[in-house]
XYZ file of C-alpha atoms in Angstrom:
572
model
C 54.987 -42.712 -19.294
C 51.661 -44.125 -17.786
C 48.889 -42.794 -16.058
C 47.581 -43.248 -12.424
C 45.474 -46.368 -14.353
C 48.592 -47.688 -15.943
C 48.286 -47.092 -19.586
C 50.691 -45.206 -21.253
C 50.572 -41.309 -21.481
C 52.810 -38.912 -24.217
C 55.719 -38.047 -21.678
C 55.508 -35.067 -20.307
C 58.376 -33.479 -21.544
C 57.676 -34.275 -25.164
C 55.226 -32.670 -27.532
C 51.771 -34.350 -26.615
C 50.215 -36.316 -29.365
C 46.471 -37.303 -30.414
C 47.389 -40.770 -28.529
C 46.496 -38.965 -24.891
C 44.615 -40.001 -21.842
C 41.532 -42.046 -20.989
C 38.869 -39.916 -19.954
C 37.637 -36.728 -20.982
C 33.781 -34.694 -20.556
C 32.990 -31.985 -22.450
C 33.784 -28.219 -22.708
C 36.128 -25.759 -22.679
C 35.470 -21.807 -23.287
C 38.713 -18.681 -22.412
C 37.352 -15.967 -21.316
C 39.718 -14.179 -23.539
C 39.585 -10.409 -23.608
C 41.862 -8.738 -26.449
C 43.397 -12.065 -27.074
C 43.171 -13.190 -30.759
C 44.050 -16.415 -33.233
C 46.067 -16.098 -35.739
C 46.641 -18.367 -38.623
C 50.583 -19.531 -38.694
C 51.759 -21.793 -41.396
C 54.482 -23.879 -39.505
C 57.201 -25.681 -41.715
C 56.359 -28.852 -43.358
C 52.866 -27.896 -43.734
C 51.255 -28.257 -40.576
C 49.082 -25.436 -40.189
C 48.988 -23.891 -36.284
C 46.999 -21.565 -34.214
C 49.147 -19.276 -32.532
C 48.312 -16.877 -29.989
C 49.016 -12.865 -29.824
C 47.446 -10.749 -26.992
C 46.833 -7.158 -25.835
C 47.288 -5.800 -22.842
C 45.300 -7.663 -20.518
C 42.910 -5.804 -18.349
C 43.580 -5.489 -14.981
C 40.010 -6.197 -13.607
C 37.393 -9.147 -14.414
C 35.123 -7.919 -17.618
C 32.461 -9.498 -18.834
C 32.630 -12.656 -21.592
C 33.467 -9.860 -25.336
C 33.412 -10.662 -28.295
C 36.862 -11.080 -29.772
C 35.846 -10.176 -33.617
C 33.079 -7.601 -34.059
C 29.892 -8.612 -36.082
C 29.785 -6.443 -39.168
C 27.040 -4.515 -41.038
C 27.340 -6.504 -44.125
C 23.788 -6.537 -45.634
C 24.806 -9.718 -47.919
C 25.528 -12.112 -44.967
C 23.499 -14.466 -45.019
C 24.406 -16.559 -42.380
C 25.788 -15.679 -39.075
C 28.465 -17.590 -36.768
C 29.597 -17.331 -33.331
C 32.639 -19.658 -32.571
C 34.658 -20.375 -29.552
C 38.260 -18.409 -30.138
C 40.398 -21.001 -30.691
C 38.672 -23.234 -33.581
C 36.970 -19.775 -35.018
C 40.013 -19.440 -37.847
C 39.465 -22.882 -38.858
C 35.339 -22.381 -39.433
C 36.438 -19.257 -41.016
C 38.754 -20.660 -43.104
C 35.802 -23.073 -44.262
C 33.554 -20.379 -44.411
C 35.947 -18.390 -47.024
C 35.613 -21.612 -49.531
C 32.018 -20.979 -49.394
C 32.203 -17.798 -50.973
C 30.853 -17.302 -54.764
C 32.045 -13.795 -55.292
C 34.892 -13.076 -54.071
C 34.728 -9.285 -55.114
C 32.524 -8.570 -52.955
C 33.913 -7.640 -49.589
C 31.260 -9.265 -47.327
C 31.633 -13.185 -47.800
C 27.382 -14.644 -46.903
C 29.143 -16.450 -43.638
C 29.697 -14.144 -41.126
C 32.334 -15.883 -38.595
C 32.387 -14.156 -35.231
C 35.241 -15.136 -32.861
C 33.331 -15.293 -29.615
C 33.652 -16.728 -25.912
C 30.291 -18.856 -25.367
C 29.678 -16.816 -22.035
C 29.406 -13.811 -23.765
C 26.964 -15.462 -26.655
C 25.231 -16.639 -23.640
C 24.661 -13.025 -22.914
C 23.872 -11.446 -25.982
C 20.666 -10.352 -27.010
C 20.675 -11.204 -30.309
C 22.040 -14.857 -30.753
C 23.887 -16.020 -34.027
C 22.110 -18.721 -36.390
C 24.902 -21.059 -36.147
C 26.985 -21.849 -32.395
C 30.335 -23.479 -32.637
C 30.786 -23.368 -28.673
C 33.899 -24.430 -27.181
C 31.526 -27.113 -25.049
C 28.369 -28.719 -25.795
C 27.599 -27.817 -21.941
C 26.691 -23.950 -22.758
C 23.703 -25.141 -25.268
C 21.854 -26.438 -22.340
C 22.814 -23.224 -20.603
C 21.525 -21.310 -22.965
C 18.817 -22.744 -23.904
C 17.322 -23.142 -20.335
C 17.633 -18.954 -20.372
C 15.443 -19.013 -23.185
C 17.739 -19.665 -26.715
C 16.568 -22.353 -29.031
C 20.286 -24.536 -30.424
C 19.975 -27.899 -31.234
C 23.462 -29.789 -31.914
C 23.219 -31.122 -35.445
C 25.482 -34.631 -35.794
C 28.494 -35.303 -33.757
C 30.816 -32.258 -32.302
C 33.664 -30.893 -34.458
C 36.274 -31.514 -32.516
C 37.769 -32.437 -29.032
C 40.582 -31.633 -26.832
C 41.082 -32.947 -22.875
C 41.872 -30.678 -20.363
C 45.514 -31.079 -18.747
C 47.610 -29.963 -15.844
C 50.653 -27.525 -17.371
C 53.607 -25.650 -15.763
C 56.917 -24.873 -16.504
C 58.973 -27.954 -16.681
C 60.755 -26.524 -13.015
C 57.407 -27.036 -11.397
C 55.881 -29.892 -13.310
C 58.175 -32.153 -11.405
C 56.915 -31.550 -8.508
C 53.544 -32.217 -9.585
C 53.887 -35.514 -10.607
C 55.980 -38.750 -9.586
C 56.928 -40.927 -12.697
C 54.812 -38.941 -14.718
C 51.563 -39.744 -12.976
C 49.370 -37.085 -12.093
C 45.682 -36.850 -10.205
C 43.471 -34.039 -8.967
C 43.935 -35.344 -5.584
C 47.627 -35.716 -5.852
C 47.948 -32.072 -6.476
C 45.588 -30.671 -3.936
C 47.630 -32.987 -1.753
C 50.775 -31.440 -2.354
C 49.131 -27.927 -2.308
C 47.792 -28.290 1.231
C 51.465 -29.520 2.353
C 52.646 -26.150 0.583
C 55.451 -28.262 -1.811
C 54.157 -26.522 -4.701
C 54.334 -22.915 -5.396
C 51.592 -21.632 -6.829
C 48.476 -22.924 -8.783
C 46.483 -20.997 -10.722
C 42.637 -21.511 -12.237
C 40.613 -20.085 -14.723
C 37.208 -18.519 -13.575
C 35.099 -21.436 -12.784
C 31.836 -19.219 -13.801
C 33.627 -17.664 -17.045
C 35.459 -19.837 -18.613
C 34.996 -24.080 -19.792
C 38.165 -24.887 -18.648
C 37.726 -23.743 -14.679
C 34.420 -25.303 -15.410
C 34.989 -28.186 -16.266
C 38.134 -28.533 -13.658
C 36.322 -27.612 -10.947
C 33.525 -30.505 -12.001
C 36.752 -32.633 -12.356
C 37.998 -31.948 -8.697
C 35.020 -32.564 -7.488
C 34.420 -35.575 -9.420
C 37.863 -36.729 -8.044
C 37.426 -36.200 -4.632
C 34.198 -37.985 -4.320
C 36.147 -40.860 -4.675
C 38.484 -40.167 -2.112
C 35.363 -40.607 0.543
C 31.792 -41.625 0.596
C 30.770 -38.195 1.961
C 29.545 -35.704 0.312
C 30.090 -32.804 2.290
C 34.024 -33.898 2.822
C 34.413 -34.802 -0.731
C 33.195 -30.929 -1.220
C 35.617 -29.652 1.862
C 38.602 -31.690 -0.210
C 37.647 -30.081 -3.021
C 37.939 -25.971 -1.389
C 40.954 -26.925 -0.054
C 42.339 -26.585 -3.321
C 40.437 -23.476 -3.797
C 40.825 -22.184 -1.146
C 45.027 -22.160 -1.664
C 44.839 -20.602 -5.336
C 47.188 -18.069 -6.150
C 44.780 -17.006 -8.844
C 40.868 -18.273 -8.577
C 39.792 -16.349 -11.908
C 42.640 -16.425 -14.374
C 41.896 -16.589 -18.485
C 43.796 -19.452 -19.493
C 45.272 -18.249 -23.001
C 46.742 -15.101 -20.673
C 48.563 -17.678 -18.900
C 50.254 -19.394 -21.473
C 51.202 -15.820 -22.958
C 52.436 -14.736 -19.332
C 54.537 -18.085 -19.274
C 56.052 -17.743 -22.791
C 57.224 -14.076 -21.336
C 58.803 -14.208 -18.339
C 61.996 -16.488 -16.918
C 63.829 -16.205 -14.183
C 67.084 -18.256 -12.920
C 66.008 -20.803 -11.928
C 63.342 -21.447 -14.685
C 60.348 -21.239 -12.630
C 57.284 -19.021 -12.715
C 56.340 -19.034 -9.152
C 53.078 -16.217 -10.228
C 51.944 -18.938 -12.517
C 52.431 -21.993 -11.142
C 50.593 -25.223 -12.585
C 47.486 -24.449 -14.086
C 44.484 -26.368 -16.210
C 44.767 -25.861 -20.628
C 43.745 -27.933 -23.444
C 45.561 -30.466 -25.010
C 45.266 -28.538 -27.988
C 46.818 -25.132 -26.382
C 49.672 -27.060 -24.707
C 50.622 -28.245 -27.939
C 50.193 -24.946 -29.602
C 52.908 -23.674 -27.382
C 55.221 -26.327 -27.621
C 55.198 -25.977 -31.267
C 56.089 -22.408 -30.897
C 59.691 -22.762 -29.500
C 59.094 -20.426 -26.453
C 62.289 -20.384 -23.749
C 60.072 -20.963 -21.490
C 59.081 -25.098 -21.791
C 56.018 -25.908 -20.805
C 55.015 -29.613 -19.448
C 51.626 -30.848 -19.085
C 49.937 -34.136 -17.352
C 46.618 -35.325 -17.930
C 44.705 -36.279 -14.425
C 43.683 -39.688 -14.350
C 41.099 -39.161 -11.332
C 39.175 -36.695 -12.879
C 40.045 -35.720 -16.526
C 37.428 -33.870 -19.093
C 37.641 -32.742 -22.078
C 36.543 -29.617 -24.286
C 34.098 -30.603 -27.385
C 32.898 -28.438 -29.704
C 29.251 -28.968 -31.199
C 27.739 -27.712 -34.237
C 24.523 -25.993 -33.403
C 21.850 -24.379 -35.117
C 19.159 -21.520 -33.974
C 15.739 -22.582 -34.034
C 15.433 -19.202 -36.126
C 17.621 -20.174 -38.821
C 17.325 -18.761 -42.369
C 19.463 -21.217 -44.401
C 19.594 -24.814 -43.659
C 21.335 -25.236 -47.179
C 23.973 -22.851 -46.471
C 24.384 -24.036 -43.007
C 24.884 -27.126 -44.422
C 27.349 -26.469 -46.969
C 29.010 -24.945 -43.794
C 29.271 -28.094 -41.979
C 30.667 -30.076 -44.617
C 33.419 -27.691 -45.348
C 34.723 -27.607 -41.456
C 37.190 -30.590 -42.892
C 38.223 -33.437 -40.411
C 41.827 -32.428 -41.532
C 41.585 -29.119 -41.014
C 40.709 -30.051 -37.060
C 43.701 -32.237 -36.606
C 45.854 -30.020 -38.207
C 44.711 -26.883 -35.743
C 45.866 -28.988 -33.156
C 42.643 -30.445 -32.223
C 41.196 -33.991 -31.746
C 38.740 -35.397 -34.571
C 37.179 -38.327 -32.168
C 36.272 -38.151 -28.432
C 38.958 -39.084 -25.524
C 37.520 -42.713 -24.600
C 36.658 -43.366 -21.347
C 35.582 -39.457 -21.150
C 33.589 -38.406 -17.573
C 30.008 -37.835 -18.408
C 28.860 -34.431 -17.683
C 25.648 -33.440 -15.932
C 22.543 -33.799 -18.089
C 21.158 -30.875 -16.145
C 23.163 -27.429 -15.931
C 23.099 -26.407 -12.567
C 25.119 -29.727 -11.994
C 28.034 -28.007 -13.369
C 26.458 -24.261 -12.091
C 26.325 -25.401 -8.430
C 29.962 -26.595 -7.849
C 31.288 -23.594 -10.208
C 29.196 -20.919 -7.685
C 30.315 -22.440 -5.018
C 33.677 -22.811 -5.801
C 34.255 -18.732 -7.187
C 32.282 -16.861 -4.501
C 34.158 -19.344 -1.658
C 37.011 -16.641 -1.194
C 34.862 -13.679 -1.435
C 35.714 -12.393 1.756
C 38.159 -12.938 4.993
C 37.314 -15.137 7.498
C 37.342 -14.681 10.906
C 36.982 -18.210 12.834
C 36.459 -18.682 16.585
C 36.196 -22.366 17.218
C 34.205 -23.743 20.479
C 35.369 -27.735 20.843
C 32.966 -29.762 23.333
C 35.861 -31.017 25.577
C 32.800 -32.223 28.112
C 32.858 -35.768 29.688
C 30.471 -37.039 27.645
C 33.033 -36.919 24.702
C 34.540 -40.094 26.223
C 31.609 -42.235 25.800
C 31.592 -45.075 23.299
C 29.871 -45.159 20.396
C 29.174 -47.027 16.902
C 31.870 -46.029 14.068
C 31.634 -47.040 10.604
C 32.362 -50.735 10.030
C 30.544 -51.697 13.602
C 33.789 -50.868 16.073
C 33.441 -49.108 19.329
C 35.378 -45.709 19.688
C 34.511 -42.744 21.675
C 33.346 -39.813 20.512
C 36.446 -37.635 21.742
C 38.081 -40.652 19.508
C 35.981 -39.867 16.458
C 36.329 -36.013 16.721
C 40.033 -36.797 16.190
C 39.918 -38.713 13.387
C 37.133 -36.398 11.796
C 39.275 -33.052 12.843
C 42.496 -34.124 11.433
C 42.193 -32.256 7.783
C 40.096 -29.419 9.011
C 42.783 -27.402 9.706
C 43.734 -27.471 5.812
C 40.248 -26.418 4.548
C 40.906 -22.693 5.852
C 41.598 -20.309 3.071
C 45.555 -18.456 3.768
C 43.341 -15.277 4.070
C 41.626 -16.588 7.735
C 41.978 -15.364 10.515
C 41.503 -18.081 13.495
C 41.751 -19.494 16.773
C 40.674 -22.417 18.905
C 39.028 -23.234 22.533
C 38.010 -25.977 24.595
C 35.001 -25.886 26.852
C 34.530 -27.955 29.809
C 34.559 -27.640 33.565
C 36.243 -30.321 34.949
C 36.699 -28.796 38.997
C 34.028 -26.261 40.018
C 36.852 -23.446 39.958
C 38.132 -23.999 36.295
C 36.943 -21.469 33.471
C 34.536 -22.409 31.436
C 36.839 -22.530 28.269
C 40.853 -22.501 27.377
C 42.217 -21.238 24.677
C 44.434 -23.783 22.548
C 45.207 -21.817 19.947
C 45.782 -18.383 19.902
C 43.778 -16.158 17.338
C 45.501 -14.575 14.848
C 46.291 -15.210 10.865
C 46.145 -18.979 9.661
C 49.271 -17.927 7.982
C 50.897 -16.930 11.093
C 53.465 -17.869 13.526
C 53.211 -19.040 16.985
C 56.025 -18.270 19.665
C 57.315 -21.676 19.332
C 57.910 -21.147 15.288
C 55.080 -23.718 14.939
C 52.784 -22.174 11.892
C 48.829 -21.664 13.557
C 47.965 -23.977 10.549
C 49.983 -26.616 11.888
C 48.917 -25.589 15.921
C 45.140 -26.209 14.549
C 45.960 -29.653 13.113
C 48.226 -30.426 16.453
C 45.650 -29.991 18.670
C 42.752 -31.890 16.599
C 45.418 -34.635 17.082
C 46.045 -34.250 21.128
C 42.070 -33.843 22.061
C 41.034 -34.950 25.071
C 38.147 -34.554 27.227
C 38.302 -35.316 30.865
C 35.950 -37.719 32.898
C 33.197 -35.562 34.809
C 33.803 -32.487 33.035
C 30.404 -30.340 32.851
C 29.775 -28.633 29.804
C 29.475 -24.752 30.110
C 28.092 -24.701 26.795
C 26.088 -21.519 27.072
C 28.584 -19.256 28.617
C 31.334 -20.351 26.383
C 29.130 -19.693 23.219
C 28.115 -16.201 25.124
C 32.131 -15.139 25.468
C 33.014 -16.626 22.013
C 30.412 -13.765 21.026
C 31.556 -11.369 22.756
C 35.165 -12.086 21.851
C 34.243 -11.752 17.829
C 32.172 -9.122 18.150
C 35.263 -6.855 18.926
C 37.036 -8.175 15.597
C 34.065 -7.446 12.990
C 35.642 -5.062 10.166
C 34.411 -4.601 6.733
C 35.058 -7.146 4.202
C 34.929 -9.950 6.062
C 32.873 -12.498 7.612
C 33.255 -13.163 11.286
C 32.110 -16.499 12.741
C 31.595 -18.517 15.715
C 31.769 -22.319 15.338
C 30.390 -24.547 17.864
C 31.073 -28.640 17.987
C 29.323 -30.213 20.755
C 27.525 -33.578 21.831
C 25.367 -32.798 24.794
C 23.366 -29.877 26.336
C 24.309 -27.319 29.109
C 24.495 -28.324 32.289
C 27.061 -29.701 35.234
C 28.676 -26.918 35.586
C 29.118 -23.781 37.904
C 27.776 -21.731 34.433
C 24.355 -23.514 34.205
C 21.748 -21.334 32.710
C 18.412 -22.287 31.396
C 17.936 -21.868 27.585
C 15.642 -18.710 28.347
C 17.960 -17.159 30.334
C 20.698 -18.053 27.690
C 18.695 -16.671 24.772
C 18.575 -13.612 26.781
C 21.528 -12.762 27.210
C 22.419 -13.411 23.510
C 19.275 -11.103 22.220
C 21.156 -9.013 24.727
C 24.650 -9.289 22.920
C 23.343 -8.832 19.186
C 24.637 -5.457 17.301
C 23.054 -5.727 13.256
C 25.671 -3.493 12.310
C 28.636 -5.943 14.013
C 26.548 -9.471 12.822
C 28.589 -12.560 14.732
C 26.915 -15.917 13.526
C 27.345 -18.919 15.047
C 27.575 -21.771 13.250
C 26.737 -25.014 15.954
C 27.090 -28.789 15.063
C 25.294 -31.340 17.214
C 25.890 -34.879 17.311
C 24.668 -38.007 19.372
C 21.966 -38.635 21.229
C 22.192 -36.192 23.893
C 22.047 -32.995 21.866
C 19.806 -30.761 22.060
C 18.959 -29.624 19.012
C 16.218 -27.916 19.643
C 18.443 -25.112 21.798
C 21.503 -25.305 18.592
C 18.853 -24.326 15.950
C 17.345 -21.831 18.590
C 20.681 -20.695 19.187
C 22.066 -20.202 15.650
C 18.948 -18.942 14.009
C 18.746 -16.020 16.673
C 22.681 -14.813 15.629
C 21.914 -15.429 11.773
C 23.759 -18.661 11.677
C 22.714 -22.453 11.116
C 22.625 -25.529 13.049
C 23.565 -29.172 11.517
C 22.563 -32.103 13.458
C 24.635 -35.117 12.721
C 22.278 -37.833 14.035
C 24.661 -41.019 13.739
C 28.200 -39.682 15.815
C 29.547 -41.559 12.596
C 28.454 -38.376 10.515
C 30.650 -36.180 12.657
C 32.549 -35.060 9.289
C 29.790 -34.619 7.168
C 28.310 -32.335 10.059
C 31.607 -30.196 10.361
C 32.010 -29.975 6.461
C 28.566 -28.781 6.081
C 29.162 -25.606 9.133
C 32.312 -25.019 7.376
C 30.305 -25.099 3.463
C 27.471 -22.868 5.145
C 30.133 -20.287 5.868
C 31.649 -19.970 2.740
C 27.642 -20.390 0.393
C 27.428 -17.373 -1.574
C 25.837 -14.434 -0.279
């Protein structure tokens, strides 16, 4: 099969081989509590790393050790490796040993998650990490590792599910970051399912991936980020260890061969083909993405504190090219790999946004300027005329998708068009994103629908005060524990026209009036054009806790909206 660039890819349904995709990064580290490698010899000599695991704990822990450190006064050199290529440095380690009667070998080989060497107090004198990424982690906390040569070994980072799902994933074998999170936000696949994203190399490096991908889906920032939680934001697991996965997969069946808790998920090249290699019932397929792939490396680094360079040494020559082919591993780098971030908080930022995004429910008012003023023409990209109702459309049209299935939401209009009209109409009712209307039309769908049939009628004023003031009010009812509860406010022009006119001093009044600390209702206000008044939105927000975006070209409508939406969901 080929790839979304057109060379050819190992099909999916076979075995992959070292002959995989372009692209790749670096990194890759399971957050693997009670899970274990053990050495299998498979027929014909190939020599495998198979998984076992214990019970898995039913809460997030910490990054563990895997292998405890012993007490061994003659070690003289101590190792932490990554899980997965720890039997093959121990392995190495054991031909290093010149007296074999004594039951501490001098290379101590610790099987250990780099997030939890990260951690430790005491760091090892040699660091086989499962990404060269966590060295300048850890060293910008204060460790001292410097990569000596080229890294051990390599493996990309694929898209896997049981075979039932994987064709839904892909179309003639092609696969892409956006293609999925396309077909995720249309709910035609089941489930997907990520590793923790602060934890682990794989969600890691995925989430970088995503992100990567969707940046060239637009030449916004903020909406390449939006694209990017609307994946998120529809995971069925957001903090998943990755090796758990491939155990829960290799236990469970059903009828129809699908494992809808499961889902597709990100592994390494080298885990997928551990498990096809093992015969399970259960067959698993994997894709690489061609929009965003990276891959796992695995450097050789040494503490600044290290006691013995010649031993260390000796170490790295035994750690055999063979031996990492034969664990399943690559021995070369995946050409045309995505460079990672030189600095670490480019791979931090995305990762914190990305795990604390679905922290807690969201409750979602949103106020949509349906003034007259929306109908006057304005610059778009590219130099055509459209008006700003016009652009609001096009720019509204995927927000409906970037709500999490745990918000809660509805929609109004304000405007005045006749002195007796309210000041605002509800087009969408509140109530669960999830939800039904009384028409059998799902409120996800109702949200999208009426982004797509926005008008604004000529000579409407714009009661922008009042309806902010009720949207309050209405919100401030709904506040509960565990959730954050939000007012957003799109709108192009100031108050005024209308039979609900207020002054800004009266306004601010009123909402000192309306605030309750212990029932917080933010409001979250977008201004665009060159009638806003941004002065009263920052003014406004700031007073209820919340922010104001201006969005000074009406072109930027979308990066305006996806920054509201991005404010509501920053970590806390």
């Amino acid at each position: 099969m080929s790839d979304l660039t057109g060379r050819n890819q190992p099909p999916m349904d076979e075995p992959v081989t070292h002959h995989g995709p372009p692209g790749g990064g670096a990194g890759r580290v399971l957050l693997a509590v009670g899970i274990v490698l053990l050495l299998v010899v498979v027929a014909g000599g190939t020599t495998w790393w198979m998984y076992t695991r214990d019970p898995a704990p039913t809460t997030n822990t910490a990054p563990v050790r895997t292998t405890a450190p012993t007490a061994c006064p003659s070690v003289k050199l101590r190792v932490a490796a990554a899980p997965e290529i720890a039997p093959v440095v121990r392995a190495a380690a054991k031909k290093l040993d010149d007296n074999p009667a004594d039951p501490c070998d001098p290379v101590e080989v610790v099987a250990e998650e780099p997030g939890a060497t990260v951690a430790a107090a005491a760091k090892p004198d040699v660091w086989i990490p499962s990404s060269s990424a966590w060295l300048g982690i850890a060293n910008a906390g204060g460790a001292a590792f410097t990569a000596q040569g080229q890294p051990l070994a390599h493996s990309p980072i694929m898209l896997a599910a049981p075979a039932a799902v994987t064709d839904s994933l892909s179309k003639g074998g092609q696969t892409s970051w956006a293609q999925l999170t396309g077909a995720v936000a249309a709910g035609k696949i089941p489930a997907v399912t990520m590793p923790d994203a602060q934890a682990t190399t794989v969600g890691l490096l995925s989430v970088y991936a995503i992100n990567a991908a969707m940046a060239r889906t637009t030449p916004d920032s903020g909406i390449a980020q939006l694209r990017a939680l609307t994946l998120r934001s529809r995971l069925k697991d957001a903090s998943a260890d990755p090796t758990a996965l491939v155990a829960r997969v290799a236990g469970q069946w059903n009828t129809n061969g699908v494992i809808y808790d499961v889902g597709i998920f990100p592994i390494l090249e080298q885990q997928l083909k551990v498990y096809q290699h093992g015969k399970h019932t259960v067959q698993l397929k994997g894709a690489y993405p061609a929009d965003g792939l990276v891959e796992a490396d695995y450097p050789f680094a040494v503490a600044k504190n290290n006691q013995d360079e010649a031993l260390t040494k000796k170490l790295r020559a035994a750690i055999t090219g063979t031996a990492i082919t034969q664990a399943g591993f690559r021995a070369a780098p995946t050409p045309r790999a995505l460079p990672l971030p030189a600095q670490p908080a480019g791979l931090l930022a995305p990762a914190t946004m990305w795990s604390q995004y679905k922290s807690l429910a969201t409750q979602v008012l949103l106020l949509i300027d349906a003034s007259g003023s929306m109908n006057q023409k304005i610059k778009a990209p590219g130099g055509r005329e459209v008006t700003r109702a016009a652009l609001l459309r096009e720019s509204g049209k995927f927000a409906a998708e970037l709500f999490a299935e745990d918000t809660t939401i509805g929609m109004w209009y304000f405007g005045q068009p006749t002195p007796t009209s309210p000041a605002h109409q509800e087009v969408v009712s509140y109530g669960p994103i999830t939800g039904q209307l009384d028409d059998g039309t799902s409120r996800r769908a109702a949200l999208g629908k009426a982004m797509d049939n926005y008008r604004a009628a000529d000579d409407s004023g714009t009661p922008l005060y009042q309806s902010v003031l009720d949207g309050v009010t209405e919100m401030r009812d709904k506040v509960s524990p565990g959730t954050v509860t939000l007012v957003v406010v799109l709108t192009d022009g100031v108050d005024g026209e209308s039979t609900f006119k207020m002054t800004q001093a009266q306004f601010m009044t009123k909402l000192a009036g309306e605030q309750d600390p212990s029932r917080p209702v933010p409001v979250l206000s977008v201004g665009y054009g060159p009638d806003v008044d941004m002065k009263a939105l920052n003014e406004m927000s700031e007073a209820t806790g919340g922010k104001a975006f201006a969005a000074t070209n009406p072109a930027d409508l979308s990066s305006a909206i996806a920054k509201a939406f991005l404010a509501a969901h920053a970590p806390r």
